[in-house]
Amino acid sequence: MKILSSMEEMGHEQVVHCYDPATQLRAIIAIHNTTLGPALGGSRFWDYASEEAALFDVLRLSRGMTYKSAVAGLPLGGGKAVLLGDVQRLKTPQLLQAFGRFVNRLGGRYITAEDVNMCVEDMTEVGKETRFVTGKPHSQGGSGDPSPYTALGIYHGIRAAVQHRLGKSSLSGLHVAIQGCGSVGRNLAGLLHAQGVQLSVCDIAAANAQRVADQYGARIVPVDQIHRLAVDVLSPCALGGSLSSVTIPEIQAPVVAGGANNQLLNENTDGKALQERGILWAPDFVINAGGVINVYHEWSGYDEKKVTQAVMGIEKTLGELFLQAEKEHCTPLEASMRRGDAILQRAKSA
Ligand code: NAD
């Protein structure tokens, strides 16, 4: 993968490769666009199959953050970081502090937060070396784990999608399949269960699925079966790429709405393929904005009521985008990107 050509193609401003020999930190920070404000986005610790895979991931994730914040109405740009390697072996306070020093050197152009395999305590370590970090623990004046807010936004996004596609204003009695029972999936399961939703779940980590089964009476299904279930809503809440030319023809749910970033393996074809099958897909960067809305408020002055209201607003935003897509004969993804582009263009002109 050619870095500069990829940056040009996807519109990135800056990509920083970080290496710290003392801790074996290997990280990439991608700043996609700072038109609306500093690039805020989480850091993900993952044992990628290759450096190329890590670069591809961080480029897509950071661009997603630009659109996520723009459509959510936040004065933030898009950025993301990936830390490469075996998290169990490598993640130490020293490594996190080394990462914090790299973030600090960017002088506030990039603000970090947690993502997959990074938690609030990790942000404390990163925060020892930089003030450009959010998602710190409540005990340190932070807003804590953002995933309950991400889940709240997804819950409201599911409501919007169910209203649009199935004409139902209540989720009670519906059946939702959740792929991935980590921080987001588990919190989402709790919200849906409280509304009388029947749940099927899966996770590659059996204990995570079992926890949701025990807490919310969910049925556990094999990881390779979850997308095939005849349910009302399929909710991808694991990692990206679960919607592909292989899985889309097998999906039976009329609605796909979940929290994972980069759900479409091929964003040029998979959004259209879902639409052609009559499946309403909630664009990931719109429905999963609850977390960034929460950490933004930590940065700008925290008020829990305001945060909750803003996150619940995802229901209205998605409802509008579904209607816009119908009116403009395009996919919800295209409608969402158009809205994001218009916001960025207006800011540039101003
Ligand atoms: P997490 O690491 O807590 O949970 C992910 C879960 O998915 C884990 O339990 C893991 O075992 C499981 N998993 C991984 N691959 C799987 C597969 N192929 N099939 C089934 N399960 C699988 O992460 P999280 O914070 O819950 O985030 C989940 C997704 O939501 C990620 O894509 C993340 O980028 C996105 N997201 C998270 C937040 C947030 O606030 N945490 C915000 C926005 C988007």
mmCIF file of C-alpha atoms and ligand atoms in Angstrom:
data_model
loop_
_atom_site.group_PDB
_atom_site.id
_atom_site.type_symbol
_atom_site.label_atom_id
_atom_site.label_comp_id
_atom_site.label_asym_id
_atom_site.label_seq_id
_atom_site.Cartn_x
_atom_site.Cartn_y
_atom_site.Cartn_z
ATOM 1 C CA MET A 1 0.000 0.000 0.000
ATOM 2 C CA LYS A 2 1.505 3.341 -1.061
ATOM 3 C CA ILE A 3 1.116 5.753 1.844
ATOM 4 C CA LEU A 4 1.119 9.093 0.041
ATOM 5 C CA SER A 5 -1.097 7.831 -2.790
ATOM 6 C CA SER A 6 -3.559 6.437 -0.232
ATOM 7 C CA MET A 7 -3.535 9.744 1.642
ATOM 8 C CA GLU A 8 -4.226 11.587 -1.584
ATOM 9 C CA GLU A 9 -7.012 9.211 -2.557
ATOM 10 C CA MET A 10 -8.721 9.340 0.852
ATOM 11 C CA GLY A 11 -7.960 12.983 1.626
ATOM 12 C CA HIS A 12 -5.683 12.635 4.669
ATOM 13 C CA GLU A 13 -3.662 15.549 6.001
ATOM 14 C CA GLN A 14 -1.013 13.717 8.001
ATOM 15 C CA VAL A 15 -0.009 10.164 8.894
ATOM 16 C CA VAL A 16 2.552 9.653 11.657
ATOM 17 C CA HIS A 17 4.430 6.400 12.248
ATOM 18 C CA CYS A 18 5.626 5.991 15.837
ATOM 19 C CA TYR A 19 8.256 3.595 17.194
ATOM 20 C CA ASP A 20 9.671 3.471 20.708
ATOM 21 C CA PRO A 21 12.476 0.918 21.077
ATOM 22 C CA ALA A 22 12.329 0.815 24.889
ATOM 23 C CA THR A 23 8.716 -0.369 24.997
ATOM 24 C CA GLN A 24 8.355 -1.807 21.478
ATOM 25 C CA LEU A 25 5.528 0.651 20.804
ATOM 26 C CA ARG A 26 4.629 0.531 17.125
ATOM 27 C CA ALA A 27 1.790 2.862 16.279
ATOM 28 C CA ILE A 28 0.289 4.848 13.433
ATOM 29 C CA ILE A 29 -1.629 8.074 14.020
ATOM 30 C CA ALA A 30 -3.744 9.262 11.094
ATOM 31 C CA ILE A 31 -5.158 12.778 10.934
ATOM 32 C CA HIS A 32 -7.736 12.863 8.196
ATOM 33 C CA ASN A 33 -9.241 16.338 8.272
ATOM 34 C CA THR A 34 -9.065 19.248 10.713
ATOM 35 C CA THR A 35 -11.397 21.670 8.911
ATOM 36 C CA LEU A 36 -13.949 21.599 11.722
ATOM 37 C CA GLY A 37 -11.512 21.320 14.623
ATOM 38 C CA PRO A 38 -8.821 19.115 16.163
ATOM 39 C CA ALA A 39 -8.885 15.508 14.985
ATOM 40 C CA LEU A 40 -10.431 13.456 17.777
ATOM 41 C CA GLY A 41 -10.605 9.677 17.605
ATOM 42 C CA GLY A 42 -9.796 6.641 19.697
ATOM 43 C CA SER A 43 -6.696 4.488 19.727
ATOM 44 C CA ARG A 44 -7.055 0.794 18.935
ATOM 45 C CA PHE A 45 -4.631 -1.915 20.086
ATOM 46 C CA TRP A 46 -4.727 -4.825 17.664
ATOM 47 C CA ASP A 47 -2.475 -7.597 16.439
ATOM 48 C CA TYR A 48 -2.830 -6.885 12.728
ATOM 49 C CA ALA A 49 -1.926 -9.503 10.150
ATOM 50 C CA SER A 50 0.417 -6.981 8.525
ATOM 51 C CA GLU A 51 1.539 -3.351 8.700
ATOM 52 C CA GLU A 52 -0.443 -2.782 5.548
ATOM 53 C CA ALA A 53 -3.617 -4.011 7.261
ATOM 54 C CA ALA A 54 -2.977 -1.632 10.168
ATOM 55 C CA LEU A 55 -2.432 1.291 7.833
ATOM 56 C CA PHE A 56 -5.588 0.495 5.878
ATOM 57 C CA ASP A 57 -7.548 0.276 9.136
ATOM 58 C CA VAL A 58 -6.294 3.575 10.554
ATOM 59 C CA LEU A 59 -6.842 5.411 7.272
ATOM 60 C CA ARG A 60 -10.443 4.227 7.031
ATOM 61 C CA LEU A 61 -11.163 4.717 10.724
ATOM 62 C CA SER A 62 -9.797 8.274 10.770
ATOM 63 C CA ARG A 63 -11.768 9.276 7.694
ATOM 64 C CA GLY A 64 -14.860 7.791 9.342
ATOM 65 C CA MET A 65 -14.215 10.055 12.343
ATOM 66 C CA THR A 66 -14.264 13.157 10.113
ATOM 67 C CA TYR A 67 -17.724 12.241 8.833
ATOM 68 C CA LYS A 68 -18.896 11.044 12.243
ATOM 69 C CA SER A 69 -18.158 14.331 13.973
ATOM 70 C CA ALA A 70 -19.388 16.433 11.047
ATOM 71 C CA VAL A 71 -22.766 14.681 10.814
ATOM 72 C CA ALA A 72 -23.086 14.708 14.635
ATOM 73 C CA GLY A 73 -22.639 18.495 14.522
ATOM 74 C CA LEU A 74 -19.406 18.507 16.545
ATOM 75 C CA PRO A 75 -16.616 21.061 15.979
ATOM 76 C CA LEU A 76 -14.062 18.284 15.575
ATOM 77 C CA GLY A 77 -11.959 16.823 12.822
ATOM 78 C CA GLY A 78 -11.263 13.157 12.196
ATOM 79 C CA GLY A 79 -8.290 11.182 13.461
ATOM 80 C CA LYS A 80 -7.490 7.762 14.816
ATOM 81 C CA ALA A 81 -4.526 5.774 16.099
ATOM 82 C CA VAL A 82 -3.646 2.102 15.936
ATOM 83 C CA LEU A 83 -1.126 0.399 18.213
ATOM 84 C CA LEU A 84 0.230 -2.760 16.626
ATOM 85 C CA GLY A 85 0.935 -6.069 18.316
ATOM 86 C CA ASP A 86 -0.225 -8.514 20.933
ATOM 87 C CA VAL A 87 -2.044 -6.425 23.515
ATOM 88 C CA GLN A 88 -1.600 -9.005 26.300
ATOM 89 C CA ARG A 89 2.159 -9.056 25.884
ATOM 90 C CA LEU A 90 2.898 -5.451 24.980
ATOM 91 C CA LYS A 91 0.472 -3.168 26.811
ATOM 92 C CA THR A 92 2.357 -1.650 29.759
ATOM 93 C CA PRO A 93 2.110 1.748 31.480
ATOM 94 C CA GLN A 94 5.463 2.642 29.891
ATOM 95 C CA LEU A 95 4.245 1.841 26.383
ATOM 96 C CA LEU A 96 1.061 3.881 26.911
ATOM 97 C CA GLN A 97 3.132 6.806 28.185
ATOM 98 C CA ALA A 98 5.404 6.552 25.135
ATOM 99 C CA PHE A 99 2.281 6.711 22.974
ATOM 100 C CA GLY A 100 1.180 9.772 24.983
ATOM 101 C CA ARG A 101 4.461 11.513 24.132
ATOM 102 C CA PHE A 102 3.858 10.949 20.412
ATOM 103 C CA VAL A 103 0.318 12.337 20.765
ATOM 104 C CA ASN A 104 1.695 15.329 22.644
ATOM 105 C CA ARG A 105 4.206 16.145 19.915
ATOM 106 C CA LEU A 106 1.291 16.738 17.554
ATOM 107 C CA GLY A 107 0.439 19.766 19.698
ATOM 108 C CA GLY A 108 -3.319 19.183 19.854
ATOM 109 C CA ARG A 109 -3.900 18.437 16.182
ATOM 110 C CA TYR A 110 -4.871 14.941 17.363
ATOM 111 C CA ILE A 111 -6.803 14.156 20.572
ATOM 112 C CA THR A 112 -6.970 10.520 21.569
ATOM 113 C CA ALA A 113 -9.510 8.373 23.456
ATOM 114 C CA GLU A 114 -10.192 4.658 23.947
ATOM 115 C CA ASP A 115 -11.170 2.161 21.271
ATOM 116 C CA VAL A 116 -10.892 -1.623 20.985
ATOM 117 C CA ASN A 117 -8.511 -3.038 23.671
ATOM 118 C CA MET A 118 -7.964 0.387 25.242
ATOM 119 C CA CYS A 119 -9.829 1.349 28.404
ATOM 120 C CA VAL A 120 -10.280 4.360 30.701
ATOM 121 C CA GLU A 121 -7.332 3.342 32.892
ATOM 122 C CA ASP A 122 -5.140 3.286 29.784
ATOM 123 C CA MET A 123 -6.150 6.875 29.072
ATOM 124 C CA THR A 124 -4.833 7.791 32.523
ATOM 125 C CA GLU A 125 -1.408 6.448 31.529
ATOM 126 C CA VAL A 126 -1.510 8.232 28.163
ATOM 127 C CA GLY A 127 -2.610 11.380 30.024
ATOM 128 C CA LYS A 128 0.579 11.377 32.104
ATOM 129 C CA GLU A 129 2.388 12.595 28.978
ATOM 130 C CA THR A 130 -0.225 14.677 27.176
ATOM 131 C CA ARG A 131 -3.303 16.743 27.872
ATOM 132 C CA PHE A 132 -4.683 15.823 24.444
ATOM 133 C CA VAL A 133 -6.593 12.815 25.732
ATOM 134 C CA THR A 134 -10.268 12.196 26.572
ATOM 135 C CA GLY A 135 -12.247 9.317 28.032
ATOM 136 C CA LYS A 136 -10.348 9.502 31.330
ATOM 137 C CA PRO A 137 -11.885 8.067 34.533
ATOM 138 C CA HIS A 138 -14.567 9.978 36.446
ATOM 139 C CA SER A 139 -12.162 10.130 39.407
ATOM 140 C CA GLN A 140 -9.890 12.371 37.304
ATOM 141 C CA GLY A 141 -12.635 14.654 36.053
ATOM 142 C CA GLY A 142 -13.061 12.582 32.897
ATOM 143 C CA SER A 143 -16.280 11.293 31.347
ATOM 144 C CA GLY A 144 -15.343 7.645 31.865
ATOM 145 C CA ASP A 145 -16.026 4.795 29.470
ATOM 146 C CA PRO A 146 -17.823 6.169 26.372
ATOM 147 C CA SER A 147 -19.342 2.836 25.370
ATOM 148 C CA PRO A 148 -22.629 3.229 27.330
ATOM 149 C CA TYR A 149 -23.251 6.397 25.287
ATOM 150 C CA THR A 150 -22.262 4.668 22.067
ATOM 151 C CA ALA A 151 -24.783 1.948 22.926
ATOM 152 C CA LEU A 152 -27.474 4.526 23.765
ATOM 153 C CA GLY A 153 -26.964 6.132 20.347
ATOM 154 C CA ILE A 154 -27.189 2.747 18.616
ATOM 155 C CA TYR A 155 -30.362 1.949 20.521
ATOM 156 C CA HIS A 156 -31.918 5.181 19.234
ATOM 157 C CA GLY A 157 -30.538 4.525 15.766
ATOM 158 C CA ILE A 158 -32.207 1.100 15.774
ATOM 159 C CA ARG A 159 -35.456 2.827 16.725
ATOM 160 C CA ALA A 160 -35.112 5.155 13.715
ATOM 161 C CA ALA A 161 -34.337 2.260 11.355
ATOM 162 C CA VAL A 162 -37.192 0.095 12.659
ATOM 163 C CA GLN A 163 -39.591 3.023 12.332
ATOM 164 C CA HIS A 164 -38.458 3.684 8.759
ATOM 165 C CA ARG A 165 -38.228 0.122 7.465
ATOM 166 C CA LEU A 166 -40.847 -1.718 9.527
ATOM 167 C CA GLY A 167 -43.182 1.180 10.431
ATOM 168 C CA LYS A 168 -42.972 0.343 14.146
ATOM 169 C CA SER A 169 -42.523 2.957 16.842
ATOM 170 C CA SER A 170 -41.696 0.417 19.568
ATOM 171 C CA LEU A 171 -39.013 -2.247 19.719
ATOM 172 C CA SER A 172 -40.975 -4.394 22.157
ATOM 173 C CA GLY A 173 -41.346 -7.973 20.938
ATOM 174 C CA LEU A 174 -38.755 -7.619 18.162
ATOM 175 C CA HIS A 175 -35.774 -9.961 17.801
ATOM 176 C CA VAL A 176 -32.291 -8.441 17.540
ATOM 177 C CA ALA A 177 -29.069 -10.350 16.797
ATOM 178 C CA ILE A 178 -25.960 -8.744 18.278
ATOM 179 C CA GLN A 179 -22.585 -9.659 16.762
ATOM 180 C CA GLY A 180 -19.941 -8.985 19.438
ATOM 181 C CA CYS A 181 -20.611 -8.718 23.167
ATOM 182 C CA GLY A 182 -17.849 -6.326 24.204
ATOM 183 C CA SER A 183 -18.357 -2.925 25.818
ATOM 184 C CA VAL A 184 -20.788 -1.679 23.165
ATOM 185 C CA GLY A 185 -22.635 -4.926 22.446
ATOM 186 C CA ARG A 186 -23.168 -5.676 26.139
ATOM 187 C CA ASN A 187 -24.521 -2.203 26.913
ATOM 188 C CA LEU A 188 -26.768 -2.335 23.866
ATOM 189 C CA ALA A 189 -28.101 -5.724 24.958
ATOM 190 C CA GLY A 190 -29.065 -4.203 28.318
ATOM 191 C CA LEU A 191 -30.977 -1.328 26.711
ATOM 192 C CA LEU A 192 -32.814 -3.613 24.283
ATOM 193 C CA HIS A 193 -33.625 -6.179 26.957
ATOM 194 C CA ALA A 194 -35.203 -3.432 29.081
ATOM 195 C CA GLN A 195 -37.588 -2.737 26.168
ATOM 196 C CA GLY A 196 -38.731 -6.349 25.846
ATOM 197 C CA VAL A 197 -36.533 -7.225 22.864
ATOM 198 C CA GLN A 198 -35.618 -10.868 22.265
ATOM 199 C CA LEU A 199 -31.851 -11.259 21.857
ATOM 200 C CA SER A 200 -29.496 -13.618 20.016
ATOM 201 C CA VAL A 201 -25.785 -12.982 20.443
ATOM 202 C CA CYS A 202 -22.359 -14.282 19.476
ATOM 203 C CA ASP A 203 -18.753 -13.528 20.339
ATOM 204 C CA ILE A 204 -15.396 -15.113 19.516
ATOM 205 C CA ALA A 205 -14.708 -14.807 23.259
ATOM 206 C CA ALA A 206 -17.196 -17.314 24.673
ATOM 207 C CA ALA A 207 -17.192 -15.695 28.137
ATOM 208 C CA ASN A 208 -18.377 -12.361 26.707
ATOM 209 C CA ALA A 209 -21.372 -13.962 25.002
ATOM 210 C CA GLN A 210 -22.130 -16.028 28.110
ATOM 211 C CA ARG A 211 -22.202 -12.892 30.275
ATOM 212 C CA VAL A 212 -24.890 -11.336 28.067
ATOM 213 C CA ALA A 213 -26.810 -14.613 27.992
ATOM 214 C CA ASP A 214 -26.749 -14.784 31.799
ATOM 215 C CA GLN A 215 -27.669 -11.133 32.313
ATOM 216 C CA TYR A 216 -30.312 -10.681 29.628
ATOM 217 C CA GLY A 217 -31.504 -14.161 28.704
ATOM 218 C CA ALA A 218 -29.928 -13.941 25.249
ATOM 219 C CA ARG A 219 -29.562 -17.051 23.107
ATOM 220 C CA ILE A 220 -25.956 -17.737 22.052
ATOM 221 C CA VAL A 221 -25.420 -18.670 18.408
ATOM 222 C CA PRO A 222 -22.228 -19.626 16.549
ATOM 223 C CA VAL A 223 -20.140 -16.724 15.239
ATOM 224 C CA ASP A 224 -20.576 -17.819 11.601
ATOM 225 C CA GLN A 225 -24.371 -18.077 11.944
ATOM 226 C CA ILE A 226 -25.332 -14.744 13.503
ATOM 227 C CA HIS A 227 -25.804 -12.864 10.214
ATOM 228 C CA ARG A 228 -27.951 -15.660 8.804
ATOM 229 C CA LEU A 229 -30.636 -15.489 11.512
ATOM 230 C CA ALA A 230 -34.216 -14.596 10.612
ATOM 231 C CA VAL A 231 -34.402 -11.647 12.991
ATOM 232 C CA ASP A 232 -35.791 -8.110 12.736
ATOM 233 C CA VAL A 233 -32.448 -6.385 13.258
ATOM 234 C CA LEU A 234 -28.850 -7.517 12.830
ATOM 235 C CA SER A 235 -26.544 -5.364 14.950
ATOM 236 C CA PRO A 236 -22.810 -5.646 14.109
ATOM 237 C CA CYS A 237 -20.938 -4.619 17.271
ATOM 238 C CA ALA A 238 -17.596 -6.423 16.795
ATOM 239 C CA LEU A 239 -14.904 -5.327 14.365
ATOM 240 C CA GLY A 240 -15.204 -3.972 10.828
ATOM 241 C CA GLY A 241 -15.768 -5.738 7.525
ATOM 242 C CA SER A 242 -18.596 -8.026 8.612
ATOM 243 C CA LEU A 243 -20.842 -6.886 5.734
ATOM 244 C CA SER A 244 -19.379 -8.261 2.519
ATOM 245 C CA SER A 245 -20.248 -9.903 -0.784
ATOM 246 C CA VAL A 246 -20.179 -13.202 1.131
ATOM 247 C CA THR A 247 -22.394 -12.268 4.102
ATOM 248 C CA ILE A 248 -24.844 -9.790 2.515
ATOM 249 C CA PRO A 249 -26.604 -12.410 0.319
ATOM 250 C CA GLU A 250 -27.143 -14.509 3.474
ATOM 251 C CA ILE A 251 -28.622 -11.774 5.677
ATOM 252 C CA GLN A 252 -32.316 -12.258 6.436
ATOM 253 C CA ALA A 253 -32.861 -9.246 8.701
ATOM 254 C CA PRO A 254 -34.605 -6.278 7.035
ATOM 255 C CA VAL A 255 -32.567 -3.865 9.184
ATOM 256 C CA VAL A 256 -28.823 -3.831 9.875
ATOM 257 C CA ALA A 257 -27.859 -1.292 12.533
ATOM 258 C CA GLY A 258 -24.929 -1.611 14.908
ATOM 259 C CA GLY A 259 -21.923 0.033 16.461
ATOM 260 C CA ALA A 260 -18.883 -1.456 14.736
ATOM 261 C CA ASN A 261 -16.786 0.941 12.676
ATOM 262 C CA ASN A 262 -16.192 0.210 8.981
ATOM 263 C CA GLN A 263 -18.866 -2.480 8.743
ATOM 264 C CA LEU A 264 -18.798 -2.537 4.932
ATOM 265 C CA LEU A 265 -15.851 -4.538 3.636
ATOM 266 C CA ASN A 266 -16.114 -2.704 0.320
ATOM 267 C CA GLU A 267 -17.750 0.676 0.723
ATOM 268 C CA ASN A 268 -18.125 1.132 -3.042
ATOM 269 C CA THR A 269 -20.300 -1.921 -3.530
ATOM 270 C CA ASP A 270 -21.623 -3.272 -0.209
ATOM 271 C CA GLY A 271 -23.916 -0.330 0.652
ATOM 272 C CA LYS A 272 -25.637 -0.732 -2.727
ATOM 273 C CA ALA A 273 -25.796 -4.515 -2.356
ATOM 274 C CA LEU A 274 -27.641 -4.130 0.954
ATOM 275 C CA GLN A 275 -30.093 -1.683 -0.591
ATOM 276 C CA GLU A 276 -30.720 -3.938 -3.586
ATOM 277 C CA ARG A 277 -31.676 -6.713 -1.189
ATOM 278 C CA GLY A 278 -34.173 -4.398 0.542
ATOM 279 C CA ILE A 279 -32.053 -4.232 3.701
ATOM 280 C CA LEU A 280 -31.963 -0.870 5.451
ATOM 281 C CA TRP A 281 -28.414 -0.244 6.691
ATOM 282 C CA ALA A 282 -27.713 2.480 9.235
ATOM 283 C CA PRO A 283 -24.329 4.006 8.287
ATOM 284 C CA ASP A 284 -21.909 3.102 11.071
ATOM 285 C CA PHE A 285 -20.379 6.553 11.485
ATOM 286 C CA VAL A 286 -23.815 8.074 12.049
ATOM 287 C CA ILE A 287 -25.315 5.511 14.418
ATOM 288 C CA ASN A 288 -22.187 5.019 16.561
ATOM 289 C CA ALA A 289 -21.460 8.707 17.251
ATOM 290 C CA GLY A 290 -22.605 8.493 20.905
ATOM 291 C CA GLY A 291 -19.083 7.820 22.158
ATOM 292 C CA VAL A 292 -17.479 10.764 20.399
ATOM 293 C CA ILE A 293 -20.340 13.033 21.475
ATOM 294 C CA ASN A 294 -19.609 11.983 25.067
ATOM 295 C CA VAL A 295 -15.853 12.518 24.924
ATOM 296 C CA TYR A 296 -16.286 15.826 23.101
ATOM 297 C CA HIS A 297 -18.286 17.121 26.050
ATOM 298 C CA GLU A 298 -15.477 16.038 28.390
ATOM 299 C CA TRP A 299 -13.207 18.216 26.311
ATOM 300 C CA SER A 300 -15.580 21.175 26.183
ATOM 301 C CA GLY A 301 -17.206 21.049 29.666
ATOM 302 C CA TYR A 302 -19.160 18.004 30.818
ATOM 303 C CA ASP A 303 -22.933 18.083 31.388
ATOM 304 C CA GLU A 304 -24.527 14.642 31.507
ATOM 305 C CA LYS A 305 -28.004 15.902 30.565
ATOM 306 C CA LYS A 306 -26.691 17.680 27.495
ATOM 307 C CA VAL A 307 -24.716 14.605 26.468
ATOM 308 C CA THR A 308 -27.724 12.295 26.788
ATOM 309 C CA GLN A 309 -29.895 14.658 24.763
ATOM 310 C CA ALA A 310 -27.291 14.996 22.043
ATOM 311 C CA VAL A 311 -26.838 11.221 21.839
ATOM 312 C CA MET A 312 -30.594 10.628 21.653
ATOM 313 C CA GLY A 313 -30.582 13.075 18.721
ATOM 314 C CA ILE A 314 -29.024 10.303 16.602
ATOM 315 C CA GLU A 315 -32.568 8.936 16.180
ATOM 316 C CA LYS A 316 -33.718 12.149 14.467
ATOM 317 C CA THR A 317 -30.546 12.505 12.377
ATOM 318 C CA LEU A 318 -30.793 8.953 11.063
ATOM 319 C CA GLY A 319 -34.513 9.292 10.368
ATOM 320 C CA GLU A 320 -33.777 12.383 8.264
ATOM 321 C CA LEU A 321 -30.949 10.648 6.399
ATOM 322 C CA PHE A 322 -33.141 7.632 5.558
ATOM 323 C CA LEU A 323 -35.748 10.007 4.102
ATOM 324 C CA GLN A 324 -33.095 11.996 2.252
ATOM 325 C CA ALA A 325 -31.728 8.783 0.717
ATOM 326 C CA GLU A 326 -35.200 7.875 -0.537
ATOM 327 C CA LYS A 327 -35.767 11.340 -1.956
ATOM 328 C CA GLU A 328 -32.391 11.437 -3.692
ATOM 329 C CA HIS A 329 -32.577 7.786 -4.843
ATOM 330 C CA CYS A 330 -29.313 6.932 -3.168
ATOM 331 C CA THR A 331 -28.142 4.737 -0.284
ATOM 332 C CA PRO A 332 -28.201 5.971 3.336
ATOM 333 C CA LEU A 333 -24.377 5.867 3.158
ATOM 334 C CA GLU A 334 -24.333 8.223 0.178
ATOM 335 C CA ALA A 335 -26.861 10.524 1.854
ATOM 336 C CA SER A 336 -24.747 10.622 5.028
ATOM 337 C CA MET A 337 -21.509 11.290 3.135
ATOM 338 C CA ARG A 338 -23.218 14.064 1.180
ATOM 339 C CA ARG A 339 -24.374 15.662 4.414
ATOM 340 C CA GLY A 340 -20.857 15.405 5.870
ATOM 341 C CA ASP A 341 -19.282 16.827 2.692
ATOM 342 C CA ALA A 342 -21.734 19.760 2.673
ATOM 343 C CA ILE A 343 -20.871 20.592 6.304
ATOM 344 C CA LEU A 344 -17.134 20.441 5.550
ATOM 345 C CA GLN A 345 -17.546 22.520 2.403
ATOM 346 C CA ARG A 346 -19.522 25.208 4.266
ATOM 347 C CA ALA A 347 -16.836 25.358 6.971
ATOM 348 C CA LYS A 348 -14.085 25.644 4.357
ATOM 349 C CA SER A 349 -15.853 28.492 2.565
ATOM 350 C CA ALA A 350 -16.451 30.292 5.851
HETATM 351 P P1 NAD B 1 -14.641 -4.453 22.616
HETATM 352 O O1 NAD B 1 -13.256 -4.852 22.321
HETATM 353 O O2 NAD B 1 -15.037 -4.157 24.005
HETATM 354 O O3 NAD B 1 -15.673 -5.545 22.044
HETATM 355 C C1 NAD B 1 -15.543 -6.160 20.820
HETATM 356 C C2 NAD B 1 -16.095 -7.571 20.997
HETATM 357 O O4 NAD B 1 -16.226 -8.175 19.715
HETATM 358 C C3 NAD B 1 -15.198 -8.469 21.843
HETATM 359 O O5 NAD B 1 -15.974 -9.124 22.831
HETATM 360 C C4 NAD B 1 -14.622 -9.458 20.826
HETATM 361 O O6 NAD B 1 -14.334 -10.716 21.387
HETATM 362 C C5 NAD B 1 -15.757 -9.520 19.823
HETATM 363 N N1 NAD B 1 -15.395 -9.959 18.483
HETATM 364 C C6 NAD B 1 -14.288 -9.653 17.767
HETATM 365 N N2 NAD B 1 -14.370 -10.225 16.552
HETATM 366 C C7 NAD B 1 -15.548 -10.893 16.510
HETATM 367 C C8 NAD B 1 -16.208 -11.661 15.518
HETATM 368 N N3 NAD B 1 -15.675 -11.890 14.324
HETATM 369 N N4 NAD B 1 -17.428 -12.175 15.808
HETATM 370 C C9 NAD B 1 -17.985 -11.976 17.022
HETATM 371 N N5 NAD B 1 -17.403 -11.254 18.001
HETATM 372 C C10 NAD B 1 -16.207 -10.728 17.746
HETATM 373 O O7 NAD B 1 -14.934 -3.191 21.653
HETATM 374 P P2 NAD B 1 -16.139 -2.158 21.769
HETATM 375 O O8 NAD B 1 -15.672 -0.965 22.470
HETATM 376 O O9 NAD B 1 -17.368 -2.872 22.210
HETATM 377 O O10 NAD B 1 -16.301 -1.751 20.239
HETATM 378 C C11 NAD B 1 -16.989 -2.596 19.329
HETATM 379 C C12 NAD B 1 -17.037 -1.896 17.971
HETATM 380 O O11 NAD B 1 -17.691 -0.632 18.109
HETATM 381 C C13 NAD B 1 -15.663 -1.592 17.372
HETATM 382 O O12 NAD B 1 -15.749 -1.707 15.981
HETATM 383 C C14 NAD B 1 -15.421 -0.141 17.753
HETATM 384 O O13 NAD B 1 -14.541 0.515 16.876
HETATM 385 C C15 NAD B 1 -16.839 0.397 17.624
HETATM 386 N N6 NAD B 1 -17.073 1.606 18.406
HETATM 387 C C16 NAD B 1 -16.886 1.591 19.752
HETATM 388 C C17 NAD B 1 -17.133 2.740 20.483
HETATM 389 C C18 NAD B 1 -17.001 2.758 21.984
HETATM 390 O O14 NAD B 1 -17.486 3.723 22.611
HETATM 391 N N7 NAD B 1 -16.396 1.766 22.598
HETATM 392 C C19 NAD B 1 -17.542 3.913 19.833
HETATM 393 C C20 NAD B 1 -17.741 3.888 18.447
HETATM 394 C C21 NAD B 1 -17.505 2.722 17.746
#
